[in-house]
Amino acid sequence: MSEHTSLSRIRCAALHDRVMSAEDAIKYIFSGANVGMSGFTGAGYPKKIPLALADWIRQQHADNHEFKINVWTGASTAPELDGALAEVDGIEMRMPYQSDPTSRARINSGQMQYMDIHLSHVAEYVWFGFFGHLDIAVIEVAGIREDGSLIPAASVGNNKTWIDLADRVILEVNYALNEGLEGMHDIYYGTRLPPNREPVPILKPGDRIGSQYYHCPLDKIVAIVETQAHDRVNAFTEPDDDSRRMAQYIIKFLENEVKKGVLPPELLPIQAGVGNIANAVLFGLGDSQFQNLTAYTEVIQDGMLKLVQDGKLSQVSATALSLSPAAVKNFNDNIDFYRSRIVLRTQEISNHPEVIRRLGVIAINGMIECDIYGNVNSTHITGSTIVNGIGGSGDFTRNAFLSFFVRPSIAKNGDISAIVPMVSHTDHTEHDVQILVTEQGLADLRGLSPKQRAETIIENCAHPDYKEQLRDYFQRAKQQSNRGQHTPHILSEALSWHDRFEKTGSMKK
Amino acid sequence: MSEHTSLSRIRCAALHDRVMSAEDAIKYIFSGANVGMSGFTGAGYPKKIPLALADWIRQQHADNHEFKINVWTGASTAPELDGALAEVDGIEMRMPYQSDPTSRARINSGQMQYMDIHLSHVAEYVWFGFFGHLDIAVIEVAGIREDGSLIPAASVGNNKTWIDLADRVILEVNYALNEGLEGMHDIYYGTRLPPNREPVPILKPGDRIGSQYYHCPLDKIVAIVETQAHDRVNAFTEPDDDSRRMAQYIIKFLENEVKKGVLPPELLPIQAGVGNIANAVLFGLGDSQFQNLTAYTEVIQDGMLKLVQDGKLSQVSATALSLSPAAVKNFNDNIDFYRSRIVLRTQEISNHPEVIRRLGVIAINGMIECDIYGNVNSTHITGSTIVNGIGGSGDFTRNAFLSFFVRPSIAKNGDISAIVPMVSHTDHTEHDVQILVTEQGLADLRGLSPKQRAETIIENCAHPDYKEQLRDYFQRAKQQSNRGQHTPHILSEALSWHDRFEKTGSMKK
């Protein structure tokens, strides 16, 4: 990372005296502070300050001084933030989402407290005062305009809320960001505390309802650090056979819903979670006959960008970009084209139940496992160990027109079944789970009672290696459960697969 | 029930030729039909037709003819509907909610299929076509106007949707209903299928945005049956000591939130589930200093009516009335007073996430049990046996400003603990559960990580008879779960309390 101190992107001269090094800027961050940082799925997070802070914390701890902060973000960040601060045990409480191996390890070893909450709840709960006072905001921007307004970076997340609520704001101006980002964002200032809320006036995914900039009172900005550093890149993986197969099940299903008149020919706005299967679905849509698609989602990955590039996706609303190096290049080379088709919003709005429901979003999300009744676990291994967090999956899946959960039917070389008798942790109850997809097939659960769901899930989605085991459990549960024929379970056995996996390394009997 | 065939409440003369007996009307209901019936929490359900149909089905089955229908309602009904039809095994699939002992027994013995779904999802999923075609609507009304518009009864539920979508409509005109009900309803015709949806224009709980009547094309109405029968009465029970104690914890908590400036002095619109504890909370609010309260809820019980009567509750929005005989009398005697303060809506709107979120509803709901991390089970005993259904609790609790779950800490003379290591069934994940209340105390879970939640829940809410057992489980789970310190569980033991209860009749060790 080369130093870039030309001030050329800080066009508000009154702020020049606040430009300083990261080492100086961090003096505003005190132990015990609640710090709202920018960052969503590895985009738009501050590049220097967390590292400088981590160094400082390491020194403090070496001198036997306590130093921990509470870190609130949009969603996940990067090794330079979550990894660095976790490594020095600098985080007391993390909220609402993380995906870093180091922070994950700290959380799972009990050294860091963590709250994963619905991403749409973060801005409002902080505003309500549920988590205490927001002391400092640390926000990455692409530039500062003459009037002091701030050009957002490659993610918006909760930055508007952090800026609004924090006592003090520290900015990072990242010169590596394409200046063509300017104009791509829609920062809505119309949200209010109840009882003064009004409708969010979005009727179509691409509707612009706010400002292109963050607005921050100048006297709140205590420090500005200039950087030149790229967002965490995501390696692009070609969809594998399983992903392609799952994508095809979904696309055939959607085609059939259009034939039945349940879905319009241009479908409805799509939400796709991050990951290879989501990418595969999007690539599959690119090869399909569908035209004039739209998306109302959280993150724009390679697959979605390609749909925009190919003219298949006419409007995309998200809160963050999360692209591979090749896609970043494509994006930068054609930024004017993309700016007219992409809008990056606050996650308060990208994940807003009101809008998701109004638009009738088709939600496609991954999962860790689901049980025979269709309850989904998105976050925990064997009930106790967290992977990432619920993220926005609940916002979308509860309010979706159609809610898909997708995952390969086995993992760890066949030692783990994605379909189990009972999930070891529930993130989405069966009420919110309409369609399950594995490489084995698709289970349409709409209109089915729990036992009917179980038959369909085991038949269509379970791996052949586990199908008999599941049928056997289901059969015996029905036999043994005299008065419990609605959702038959054998409680002494329901979690035994996970237990067996913990003890023997495999779920197989 | 006296026969009343004066036609006086059927003011549209063109419909007179469709008045017939219930026995004649049921000929329009064929085996295999999807039938949308009125009814919500024992109000507004058809009084004669289901009984006549049950008789017919009994005869059919005695003659070895198959006869089953699928019954969709707003929510629960009464013995004359759910009980009668279940008893003759006349229901193939029931949706979305029931609370009848006979239908419950049929469901739990595997003789009836049942789907409990979020109440706000019903109208739209049926409209989307997810459950198949709606053949017949059977709707209770208070009268028919000259122009053919229909005066709703004491509940609205999904009646508008049933009338809109059904091929044929059968009406029951109930002369026992107070004609003063006319004007109390707000039937919104502004909902649409995506992508044509627009904001629901409710900004305050009492806002009226629709018509006072249902509108049905006259040629869809194939039969009209006159009745004179009262809604299922709910016995009013004085709040017991435990309920009063729980109510006081909640009220003290709300007072404190007002002091902190988190809640305005008039609070925010209240939603209270049915039941004694909810009533106790409402009575407690009546004794408190709070003024100018509002409610945006599903059902108006005695407690809520009293708040309106006493001038404490200025606007109440609901979808149904569910009153004790004494309260019914009070309601009827003062109906003009109540009409200006109460609005009965479609459940599509009373339970709409968009509105609940916008208004910032304070949701107070009961539960069966919750676990040490705050996951809530609202529906199942020992994982397999369903009691009622999730109802609207998810609509409110996910979108609430504040979400309370309340329940006494023990049941069955102390053989059941309401707080358990792991719930045997999840309806509301910890992400949606902010405050737990038992007669032991209140646990404020906002801002806490799972282990912090567990400490608070066990300390504040668990019964003394179970506190040590829970602490012991939690302690050992933390010790044994090396890499699982985020949500420590011992999977082989997590459901053992339920198992022990099934085998020994008590959860106690």
mmCIF file of C-alpha atoms in Angstrom, chain A residues 98-394:
data_model
loop_
_atom_site.group_PDB
_atom_site.id
_atom_site.type_symbol
_atom_site.label_atom_id
_atom_site.label_comp_id
_atom_site.label_asym_id
_atom_site.label_seq_id
_atom_site.Cartn_x
_atom_site.Cartn_y
_atom_site.Cartn_z
ATOM 1 C CA GLN A 98 -18.372 -11.846 10.950
ATOM 2 C CA SER A 99 -16.711 -14.396 8.695
ATOM 3 C CA ASP A 100 -13.072 -14.214 9.723
ATOM 4 C CA PRO A 101 -11.239 -17.381 10.831
ATOM 5 C CA THR A 102 -9.465 -15.604 13.696
ATOM 6 C CA SER A 103 -12.508 -13.891 15.101
ATOM 7 C CA ARG A 104 -14.478 -17.111 14.647
ATOM 8 C CA ALA A 105 -11.889 -19.006 16.652
ATOM 9 C CA ARG A 106 -11.947 -16.405 19.417
ATOM 10 C CA ILE A 107 -15.714 -16.512 19.580
ATOM 11 C CA ASN A 108 -15.805 -20.272 19.684
ATOM 12 C CA SER A 109 -13.164 -20.484 22.351
ATOM 13 C CA GLY A 110 -15.125 -18.061 24.497
ATOM 14 C CA GLN A 111 -12.636 -15.205 24.253
ATOM 15 C CA MET A 112 -14.931 -12.901 22.331
ATOM 16 C CA GLN A 113 -18.588 -12.173 22.837
ATOM 17 C CA TYR A 114 -20.640 -12.077 19.658
ATOM 18 C CA MET A 115 -24.203 -11.260 18.728
ATOM 19 C CA ASP A 116 -25.434 -12.264 15.321
ATOM 20 C CA ILE A 117 -28.656 -10.383 14.649
ATOM 21 C CA HIS A 118 -30.874 -9.835 11.640
ATOM 22 C CA LEU A 119 -29.027 -7.311 9.471
ATOM 23 C CA SER A 120 -32.170 -5.202 9.064
ATOM 24 C CA HIS A 121 -32.417 -4.819 12.824
ATOM 25 C CA VAL A 122 -28.969 -3.334 13.410
ATOM 26 C CA ALA A 123 -29.494 0.297 12.427
ATOM 27 C CA GLU A 124 -32.802 0.593 14.198
ATOM 28 C CA TYR A 125 -31.779 -1.186 17.405
ATOM 29 C CA VAL A 126 -28.713 1.006 17.691
ATOM 30 C CA TRP A 127 -30.870 4.070 17.021
ATOM 31 C CA PHE A 128 -33.402 2.890 19.633
ATOM 32 C CA GLY A 129 -30.546 2.781 22.118
ATOM 33 C CA PHE A 130 -30.726 -0.947 22.771
ATOM 34 C CA PHE A 131 -26.969 -1.486 22.674
ATOM 35 C CA GLY A 132 -25.795 1.661 24.329
ATOM 36 C CA HIS A 133 -24.271 4.803 22.959
ATOM 37 C CA LEU A 134 -22.288 4.848 19.715
ATOM 38 C CA ASP A 135 -19.049 6.605 20.548
ATOM 39 C CA ILE A 136 -17.077 6.548 17.321
ATOM 40 C CA ALA A 137 -17.688 5.823 13.663
ATOM 41 C CA VAL A 138 -14.821 4.677 11.437
ATOM 42 C CA ILE A 139 -15.991 4.930 7.837
ATOM 43 C CA GLU A 140 -14.316 4.353 4.509
ATOM 44 C CA VAL A 141 -15.338 6.762 1.738
ATOM 45 C CA ALA A 142 -14.220 7.315 -1.842
ATOM 46 C CA GLY A 143 -13.879 11.055 -1.431
ATOM 47 C CA ILE A 144 -15.140 14.220 0.201
ATOM 48 C CA ARG A 145 -16.913 16.892 -1.834
ATOM 49 C CA GLU A 146 -16.479 20.612 -1.540
ATOM 50 C CA ASP A 147 -19.571 20.979 0.607
ATOM 51 C CA GLY A 148 -18.332 18.275 2.959
ATOM 52 C CA SER A 149 -20.662 15.583 1.771
ATOM 53 C CA LEU A 150 -19.069 12.146 1.572
ATOM 54 C CA ILE A 151 -18.856 9.851 -1.455
ATOM 55 C CA PRO A 152 -19.539 6.294 -0.301
ATOM 56 C CA ALA A 153 -17.179 3.431 -1.105
ATOM 57 C CA ALA A 154 -17.941 -0.065 -2.380
ATOM 58 C CA SER A 155 -20.357 -0.872 0.441
ATOM 59 C CA VAL A 156 -22.877 1.177 2.365
ATOM 60 C CA GLY A 157 -23.988 -1.149 5.156
ATOM 61 C CA ASN A 158 -24.767 0.813 8.294
ATOM 62 C CA ASN A 159 -22.494 3.759 7.528
ATOM 63 C CA LYS A 160 -25.258 6.348 7.406
ATOM 64 C CA THR A 161 -26.467 5.282 10.838
ATOM 65 C CA TRP A 162 -22.961 5.212 12.281
ATOM 66 C CA ILE A 163 -22.312 8.713 10.975
ATOM 67 C CA ASP A 164 -25.664 9.995 12.254
ATOM 68 C CA LEU A 165 -25.360 8.561 15.737
ATOM 69 C CA ALA A 166 -21.670 8.592 16.633
ATOM 70 C CA ASP A 167 -20.207 11.343 18.777
ATOM 71 C CA ARG A 168 -17.136 11.390 16.579
ATOM 72 C CA VAL A 169 -16.418 10.307 13.050
ATOM 73 C CA ILE A 170 -13.112 9.113 11.645
ATOM 74 C CA LEU A 171 -12.906 8.829 7.887
ATOM 75 C CA GLU A 172 -10.639 6.849 5.644
ATOM 76 C CA VAL A 173 -10.442 8.247 2.114
ATOM 77 C CA ASN A 174 -9.389 5.385 -0.142
ATOM 78 C CA TYR A 175 -7.685 6.540 -3.339
ATOM 79 C CA ALA A 176 -7.740 3.025 -4.785
ATOM 80 C CA LEU A 177 -11.496 3.324 -5.247
ATOM 81 C CA ASN A 178 -12.767 4.201 -8.677
ATOM 82 C CA GLU A 179 -14.083 7.743 -8.637
ATOM 83 C CA GLY A 180 -16.773 6.540 -10.995
ATOM 84 C CA LEU A 181 -18.492 5.060 -7.948
ATOM 85 C CA GLU A 182 -19.844 8.521 -7.338
ATOM 86 C CA GLY A 183 -23.539 8.542 -8.143
ATOM 87 C CA MET A 184 -24.037 4.816 -7.649
ATOM 88 C CA HIS A 185 -25.340 5.122 -4.115
ATOM 89 C CA ASP A 186 -28.735 5.951 -2.666
ATOM 90 C CA ILE A 187 -28.513 7.023 0.975
ATOM 91 C CA TYR A 188 -32.016 7.383 2.342
ATOM 92 C CA TYR A 189 -32.529 9.917 5.094
ATOM 93 C CA GLY A 190 -36.254 9.343 5.416
ATOM 94 C CA THR A 191 -36.208 6.749 8.190
ATOM 95 C CA ARG A 192 -37.426 7.855 11.592
ATOM 96 C CA LEU A 193 -38.010 6.521 15.053
ATOM 97 C CA PRO A 194 -41.537 5.305 15.717
ATOM 98 C CA PRO A 195 -44.139 6.764 16.032
ATOM 99 C CA ASN A 196 -42.980 9.056 13.243
ATOM 100 C CA ARG A 197 -42.141 6.534 10.578
ATOM 101 C CA GLU A 198 -43.483 6.809 7.055
ATOM 102 C CA PRO A 199 -43.589 4.351 4.180
ATOM 103 C CA VAL A 200 -40.293 3.613 2.452
ATOM 104 C CA PRO A 201 -41.170 4.824 -1.047
ATOM 105 C CA ILE A 202 -39.550 2.036 -3.075
ATOM 106 C CA LEU A 203 -41.847 0.434 -5.634
ATOM 107 C CA LYS A 204 -39.228 -1.030 -7.991
ATOM 108 C CA PRO A 205 -35.776 -2.396 -7.201
ATOM 109 C CA GLY A 206 -33.935 0.470 -8.875
ATOM 110 C CA ASP A 207 -35.930 3.318 -7.341
ATOM 111 C CA ARG A 208 -33.749 6.081 -5.978
ATOM 112 C CA ILE A 209 -35.214 7.722 -2.918
ATOM 113 C CA GLY A 210 -32.304 9.376 -1.152
ATOM 114 C CA SER A 211 -29.055 11.231 -1.499
ATOM 115 C CA GLN A 212 -25.970 10.054 -3.378
ATOM 116 C CA TYR A 213 -23.851 11.045 -0.387
ATOM 117 C CA TYR A 214 -23.482 10.706 3.350
ATOM 118 C CA HIS A 215 -24.050 13.943 5.189
ATOM 119 C CA CYS A 216 -22.027 14.521 8.325
ATOM 120 C CA PRO A 217 -21.782 17.708 10.375
ATOM 121 C CA LEU A 218 -18.208 18.841 9.806
ATOM 122 C CA ASP A 219 -17.456 19.296 13.468
ATOM 123 C CA LYS A 220 -18.082 15.581 14.097
ATOM 124 C CA ILE A 221 -15.215 14.615 11.806
ATOM 125 C CA VAL A 222 -12.210 14.403 14.093
ATOM 126 C CA ALA A 223 -9.740 12.617 11.849
ATOM 127 C CA ILE A 224 -9.207 11.736 8.201
ATOM 128 C CA VAL A 225 -6.738 9.097 7.059
ATOM 129 C CA GLU A 226 -5.860 8.715 3.425
ATOM 130 C CA THR A 227 -5.371 5.197 2.101
ATOM 131 C CA GLN A 228 -4.791 3.404 -1.140
ATOM 132 C CA ALA A 229 -5.831 -0.203 -0.676
ATOM 133 C CA HIS A 230 -8.135 -2.621 -2.362
ATOM 134 C CA ASP A 231 -11.085 -4.379 -0.845
ATOM 135 C CA ARG A 232 -10.692 -8.030 0.132
ATOM 136 C CA VAL A 233 -10.836 -9.918 -3.105
ATOM 137 C CA ASN A 234 -12.936 -12.981 -3.459
ATOM 138 C CA ALA A 235 -11.388 -15.722 -5.460
ATOM 139 C CA PHE A 236 -13.772 -16.681 -8.184
ATOM 140 C CA THR A 237 -14.516 -20.385 -8.359
ATOM 141 C CA GLU A 238 -16.103 -21.893 -11.418
ATOM 142 C CA PRO A 239 -19.367 -23.508 -10.404
ATOM 143 C CA ASP A 240 -18.820 -27.221 -9.863
ATOM 144 C CA ASP A 241 -21.140 -29.955 -11.075
ATOM 145 C CA ASP A 242 -23.227 -30.016 -7.921
ATOM 146 C CA SER A 243 -23.737 -26.249 -8.015
ATOM 147 C CA ARG A 244 -24.703 -26.400 -11.650
ATOM 148 C CA ARG A 245 -27.179 -29.163 -10.944
ATOM 149 C CA MET A 246 -28.765 -27.235 -8.085
ATOM 150 C CA ALA A 247 -28.936 -24.168 -10.263
ATOM 151 C CA GLN A 248 -30.759 -26.124 -12.933
ATOM 152 C CA TYR A 249 -33.346 -27.440 -10.492
ATOM 153 C CA ILE A 250 -34.048 -23.879 -9.429
ATOM 154 C CA ILE A 251 -34.260 -22.526 -12.935
ATOM 155 C CA LYS A 252 -36.547 -25.324 -14.114
ATOM 156 C CA PHE A 253 -38.701 -24.675 -11.073
ATOM 157 C CA LEU A 254 -38.923 -20.969 -11.843
ATOM 158 C CA GLU A 255 -39.744 -21.691 -15.471
ATOM 159 C CA ASN A 256 -42.554 -23.909 -14.305
ATOM 160 C CA GLU A 257 -43.923 -21.274 -11.949
ATOM 161 C CA VAL A 258 -43.987 -18.859 -14.892
ATOM 162 C CA LYS A 259 -45.864 -21.431 -16.975
ATOM 163 C CA LYS A 260 -48.400 -21.824 -14.172
ATOM 164 C CA GLY A 261 -48.839 -18.069 -14.044
ATOM 165 C CA VAL A 262 -47.580 -17.886 -10.477
ATOM 166 C CA LEU A 263 -44.545 -15.844 -11.501
ATOM 167 C CA PRO A 264 -44.456 -13.168 -14.217
ATOM 168 C CA PRO A 265 -42.145 -13.817 -17.208
ATOM 169 C CA GLU A 266 -39.475 -11.459 -15.850
ATOM 170 C CA LEU A 267 -39.756 -13.274 -12.519
ATOM 171 C CA LEU A 268 -39.587 -11.031 -9.458
ATOM 172 C CA PRO A 269 -36.541 -9.346 -7.913
ATOM 173 C CA ILE A 270 -33.898 -11.862 -6.937
ATOM 174 C CA GLN A 271 -31.876 -12.040 -3.764
ATOM 175 C CA ALA A 272 -28.913 -14.359 -3.832
ATOM 176 C CA GLY A 273 -26.675 -14.999 -0.832
ATOM 177 C CA VAL A 274 -22.922 -15.105 -1.242
ATOM 178 C CA GLY A 275 -21.196 -18.268 -2.350
ATOM 179 C CA ASN A 276 -20.653 -20.646 -5.165
ATOM 180 C CA ILE A 277 -24.149 -22.010 -5.417
ATOM 181 C CA ALA A 278 -25.653 -18.546 -5.641
ATOM 182 C CA ASN A 279 -23.143 -17.710 -8.345
ATOM 183 C CA ALA A 280 -24.046 -20.904 -10.181
ATOM 184 C CA VAL A 281 -27.739 -20.017 -10.061
ATOM 185 C CA LEU A 282 -27.012 -16.587 -11.440
ATOM 186 C CA PHE A 283 -24.853 -17.989 -14.227
ATOM 187 C CA GLY A 284 -27.615 -20.472 -14.941
ATOM 188 C CA LEU A 285 -30.106 -17.623 -15.224
ATOM 189 C CA GLY A 286 -27.724 -16.057 -17.697
ATOM 190 C CA ASP A 287 -28.001 -19.128 -19.900
ATOM 191 C CA SER A 288 -31.776 -19.286 -19.531
ATOM 192 C CA GLN A 289 -34.513 -17.621 -21.534
ATOM 193 C CA PHE A 290 -35.332 -15.169 -18.791
ATOM 194 C CA GLN A 291 -35.029 -11.497 -19.691
ATOM 195 C CA ASN A 292 -35.439 -8.188 -17.914
ATOM 196 C CA LEU A 293 -34.579 -9.635 -14.562
ATOM 197 C CA THR A 294 -34.133 -7.488 -11.498
ATOM 198 C CA ALA A 295 -32.420 -7.990 -8.173
ATOM 199 C CA TYR A 296 -33.048 -6.650 -4.692
ATOM 200 C CA THR A 297 -30.287 -8.157 -2.688
ATOM 201 C CA GLU A 298 -27.413 -7.505 -0.300
ATOM 202 C CA VAL A 299 -24.296 -8.256 -2.293
ATOM 203 C CA ILE A 300 -23.369 -8.082 -5.961
ATOM 204 C CA GLN A 301 -21.098 -10.996 -6.780
ATOM 205 C CA ASP A 302 -19.518 -11.987 -10.076
ATOM 206 C CA GLY A 303 -22.571 -13.916 -11.189
ATOM 207 C CA MET A 304 -24.830 -10.926 -10.762
ATOM 208 C CA LEU A 305 -22.420 -8.553 -12.458
ATOM 209 C CA LYS A 306 -22.289 -10.830 -15.466
ATOM 210 C CA LEU A 307 -26.078 -10.799 -15.733
ATOM 211 C CA VAL A 308 -25.961 -7.016 -15.763
ATOM 212 C CA GLN A 309 -23.160 -7.028 -18.321
ATOM 213 C CA ASP A 310 -25.094 -9.404 -20.575
ATOM 214 C CA GLY A 311 -28.162 -7.201 -20.401
ATOM 215 C CA LYS A 312 -30.238 -9.818 -18.594
ATOM 216 C CA LEU A 313 -30.442 -7.929 -15.322
ATOM 217 C CA SER A 314 -31.761 -4.429 -15.824
ATOM 218 C CA GLN A 315 -31.769 -3.129 -12.241
ATOM 219 C CA VAL A 316 -29.781 -4.313 -9.262
ATOM 220 C CA SER A 317 -30.189 -2.974 -5.754
ATOM 221 C CA ALA A 318 -27.698 -4.039 -3.101
ATOM 222 C CA THR A 319 -25.693 -2.690 -0.207
ATOM 223 C CA ALA A 320 -22.265 -3.944 -1.260
ATOM 224 C CA LEU A 321 -20.088 -5.107 -4.110
ATOM 225 C CA SER A 322 -18.070 -8.244 -3.534
ATOM 226 C CA LEU A 323 -16.182 -9.131 -6.685
ATOM 227 C CA SER A 324 -13.281 -11.247 -7.846
ATOM 228 C CA PRO A 325 -10.252 -9.422 -9.261
ATOM 229 C CA ALA A 326 -11.365 -10.055 -12.823
ATOM 230 C CA ALA A 327 -14.847 -8.777 -12.093
ATOM 231 C CA VAL A 328 -13.434 -5.725 -10.329
ATOM 232 C CA LYS A 329 -11.510 -4.921 -13.478
ATOM 233 C CA ASN A 330 -14.581 -5.355 -15.625
ATOM 234 C CA PHE A 331 -16.530 -3.192 -13.199
ATOM 235 C CA ASN A 332 -13.966 -0.414 -13.230
ATOM 236 C CA ASP A 333 -13.571 -0.507 -16.999
ATOM 237 C CA ASN A 334 -17.298 -0.107 -17.516
ATOM 238 C CA ILE A 335 -18.326 1.864 -14.499
ATOM 239 C CA ASP A 336 -20.593 4.310 -16.304
ATOM 240 C CA PHE A 337 -22.537 1.395 -17.755
ATOM 241 C CA TYR A 338 -22.863 -0.202 -14.344
ATOM 242 C CA ARG A 339 -23.717 2.999 -12.526
ATOM 243 C CA SER A 340 -26.936 3.332 -14.470
ATOM 244 C CA ARG A 341 -28.002 -0.172 -13.533
ATOM 245 C CA ILE A 342 -26.773 -0.625 -9.979
ATOM 246 C CA VAL A 343 -27.827 1.162 -6.825
ATOM 247 C CA LEU A 344 -26.050 0.640 -3.496
ATOM 248 C CA ARG A 345 -28.222 1.401 -0.501
ATOM 249 C CA THR A 346 -28.065 1.439 3.276
ATOM 250 C CA GLN A 347 -28.640 -2.072 4.635
ATOM 251 C CA GLU A 348 -31.446 -0.528 6.646
ATOM 252 C CA ILE A 349 -33.204 -0.330 3.268
ATOM 253 C CA SER A 350 -31.609 -3.183 1.262
ATOM 254 C CA ASN A 351 -32.805 -5.552 3.989
ATOM 255 C CA HIS A 352 -36.027 -3.785 4.928
ATOM 256 C CA PRO A 353 -38.904 -6.248 5.406
ATOM 257 C CA GLU A 354 -41.347 -3.632 4.125
ATOM 258 C CA VAL A 355 -39.566 -3.387 0.783
ATOM 259 C CA ILE A 356 -38.678 -7.061 0.421
ATOM 260 C CA ARG A 357 -42.283 -8.002 0.954
ATOM 261 C CA ARG A 358 -43.637 -5.283 -1.297
ATOM 262 C CA LEU A 359 -41.375 -6.256 -4.164
ATOM 263 C CA GLY A 360 -42.018 -9.975 -3.726
ATOM 264 C CA VAL A 361 -38.363 -10.985 -3.654
ATOM 265 C CA ILE A 362 -37.249 -14.473 -4.689
ATOM 266 C CA ALA A 363 -34.745 -15.358 -1.984
ATOM 267 C CA ILE A 364 -31.994 -17.918 -2.538
ATOM 268 C CA ASN A 365 -29.769 -18.671 0.434
ATOM 269 C CA GLY A 366 -27.311 -21.285 1.553
ATOM 270 C CA MET A 367 -27.512 -23.223 4.769
ATOM 271 C CA ILE A 368 -25.487 -25.559 6.930
ATOM 272 C CA GLU A 369 -28.172 -28.176 7.400
ATOM 273 C CA CYS A 370 -31.880 -28.670 7.596
ATOM 274 C CA ASP A 371 -34.007 -31.277 9.276
ATOM 275 C CA ILE A 372 -36.608 -33.573 7.844
ATOM 276 C CA TYR A 373 -39.343 -31.038 8.592
ATOM 277 C CA GLY A 374 -37.507 -28.229 6.861
ATOM 278 C CA ASN A 375 -36.172 -26.221 9.770
ATOM 279 C CA VAL A 376 -32.907 -24.620 8.684
ATOM 280 C CA ASN A 377 -29.635 -24.099 10.519
ATOM 281 C CA SER A 378 -27.570 -21.367 8.887
ATOM 282 C CA THR A 379 -25.007 -20.725 11.567
ATOM 283 C CA HIS A 380 -23.904 -23.468 13.971
ATOM 284 C CA ILE A 381 -21.953 -26.694 13.731
ATOM 285 C CA THR A 382 -23.219 -29.299 16.171
ATOM 286 C CA GLY A 383 -25.275 -26.702 17.999
ATOM 287 C CA SER A 384 -22.446 -24.920 19.778
ATOM 288 C CA THR A 385 -19.877 -23.686 17.284
ATOM 289 C CA ILE A 386 -20.750 -20.683 15.185
ATOM 290 C CA VAL A 387 -19.543 -20.310 11.621
ATOM 291 C CA ASN A 388 -20.617 -16.812 10.494
ATOM 292 C CA GLY A 389 -24.049 -15.520 11.492
ATOM 293 C CA ILE A 390 -27.653 -15.287 10.391
ATOM 294 C CA GLY A 391 -26.876 -12.176 8.358
ATOM 295 C CA GLY A 392 -29.734 -11.003 6.200
ATOM 296 C CA SER A 393 -31.080 -14.444 5.439
ATOM 297 C CA GLY A 394 -33.969 -13.969 7.878
#
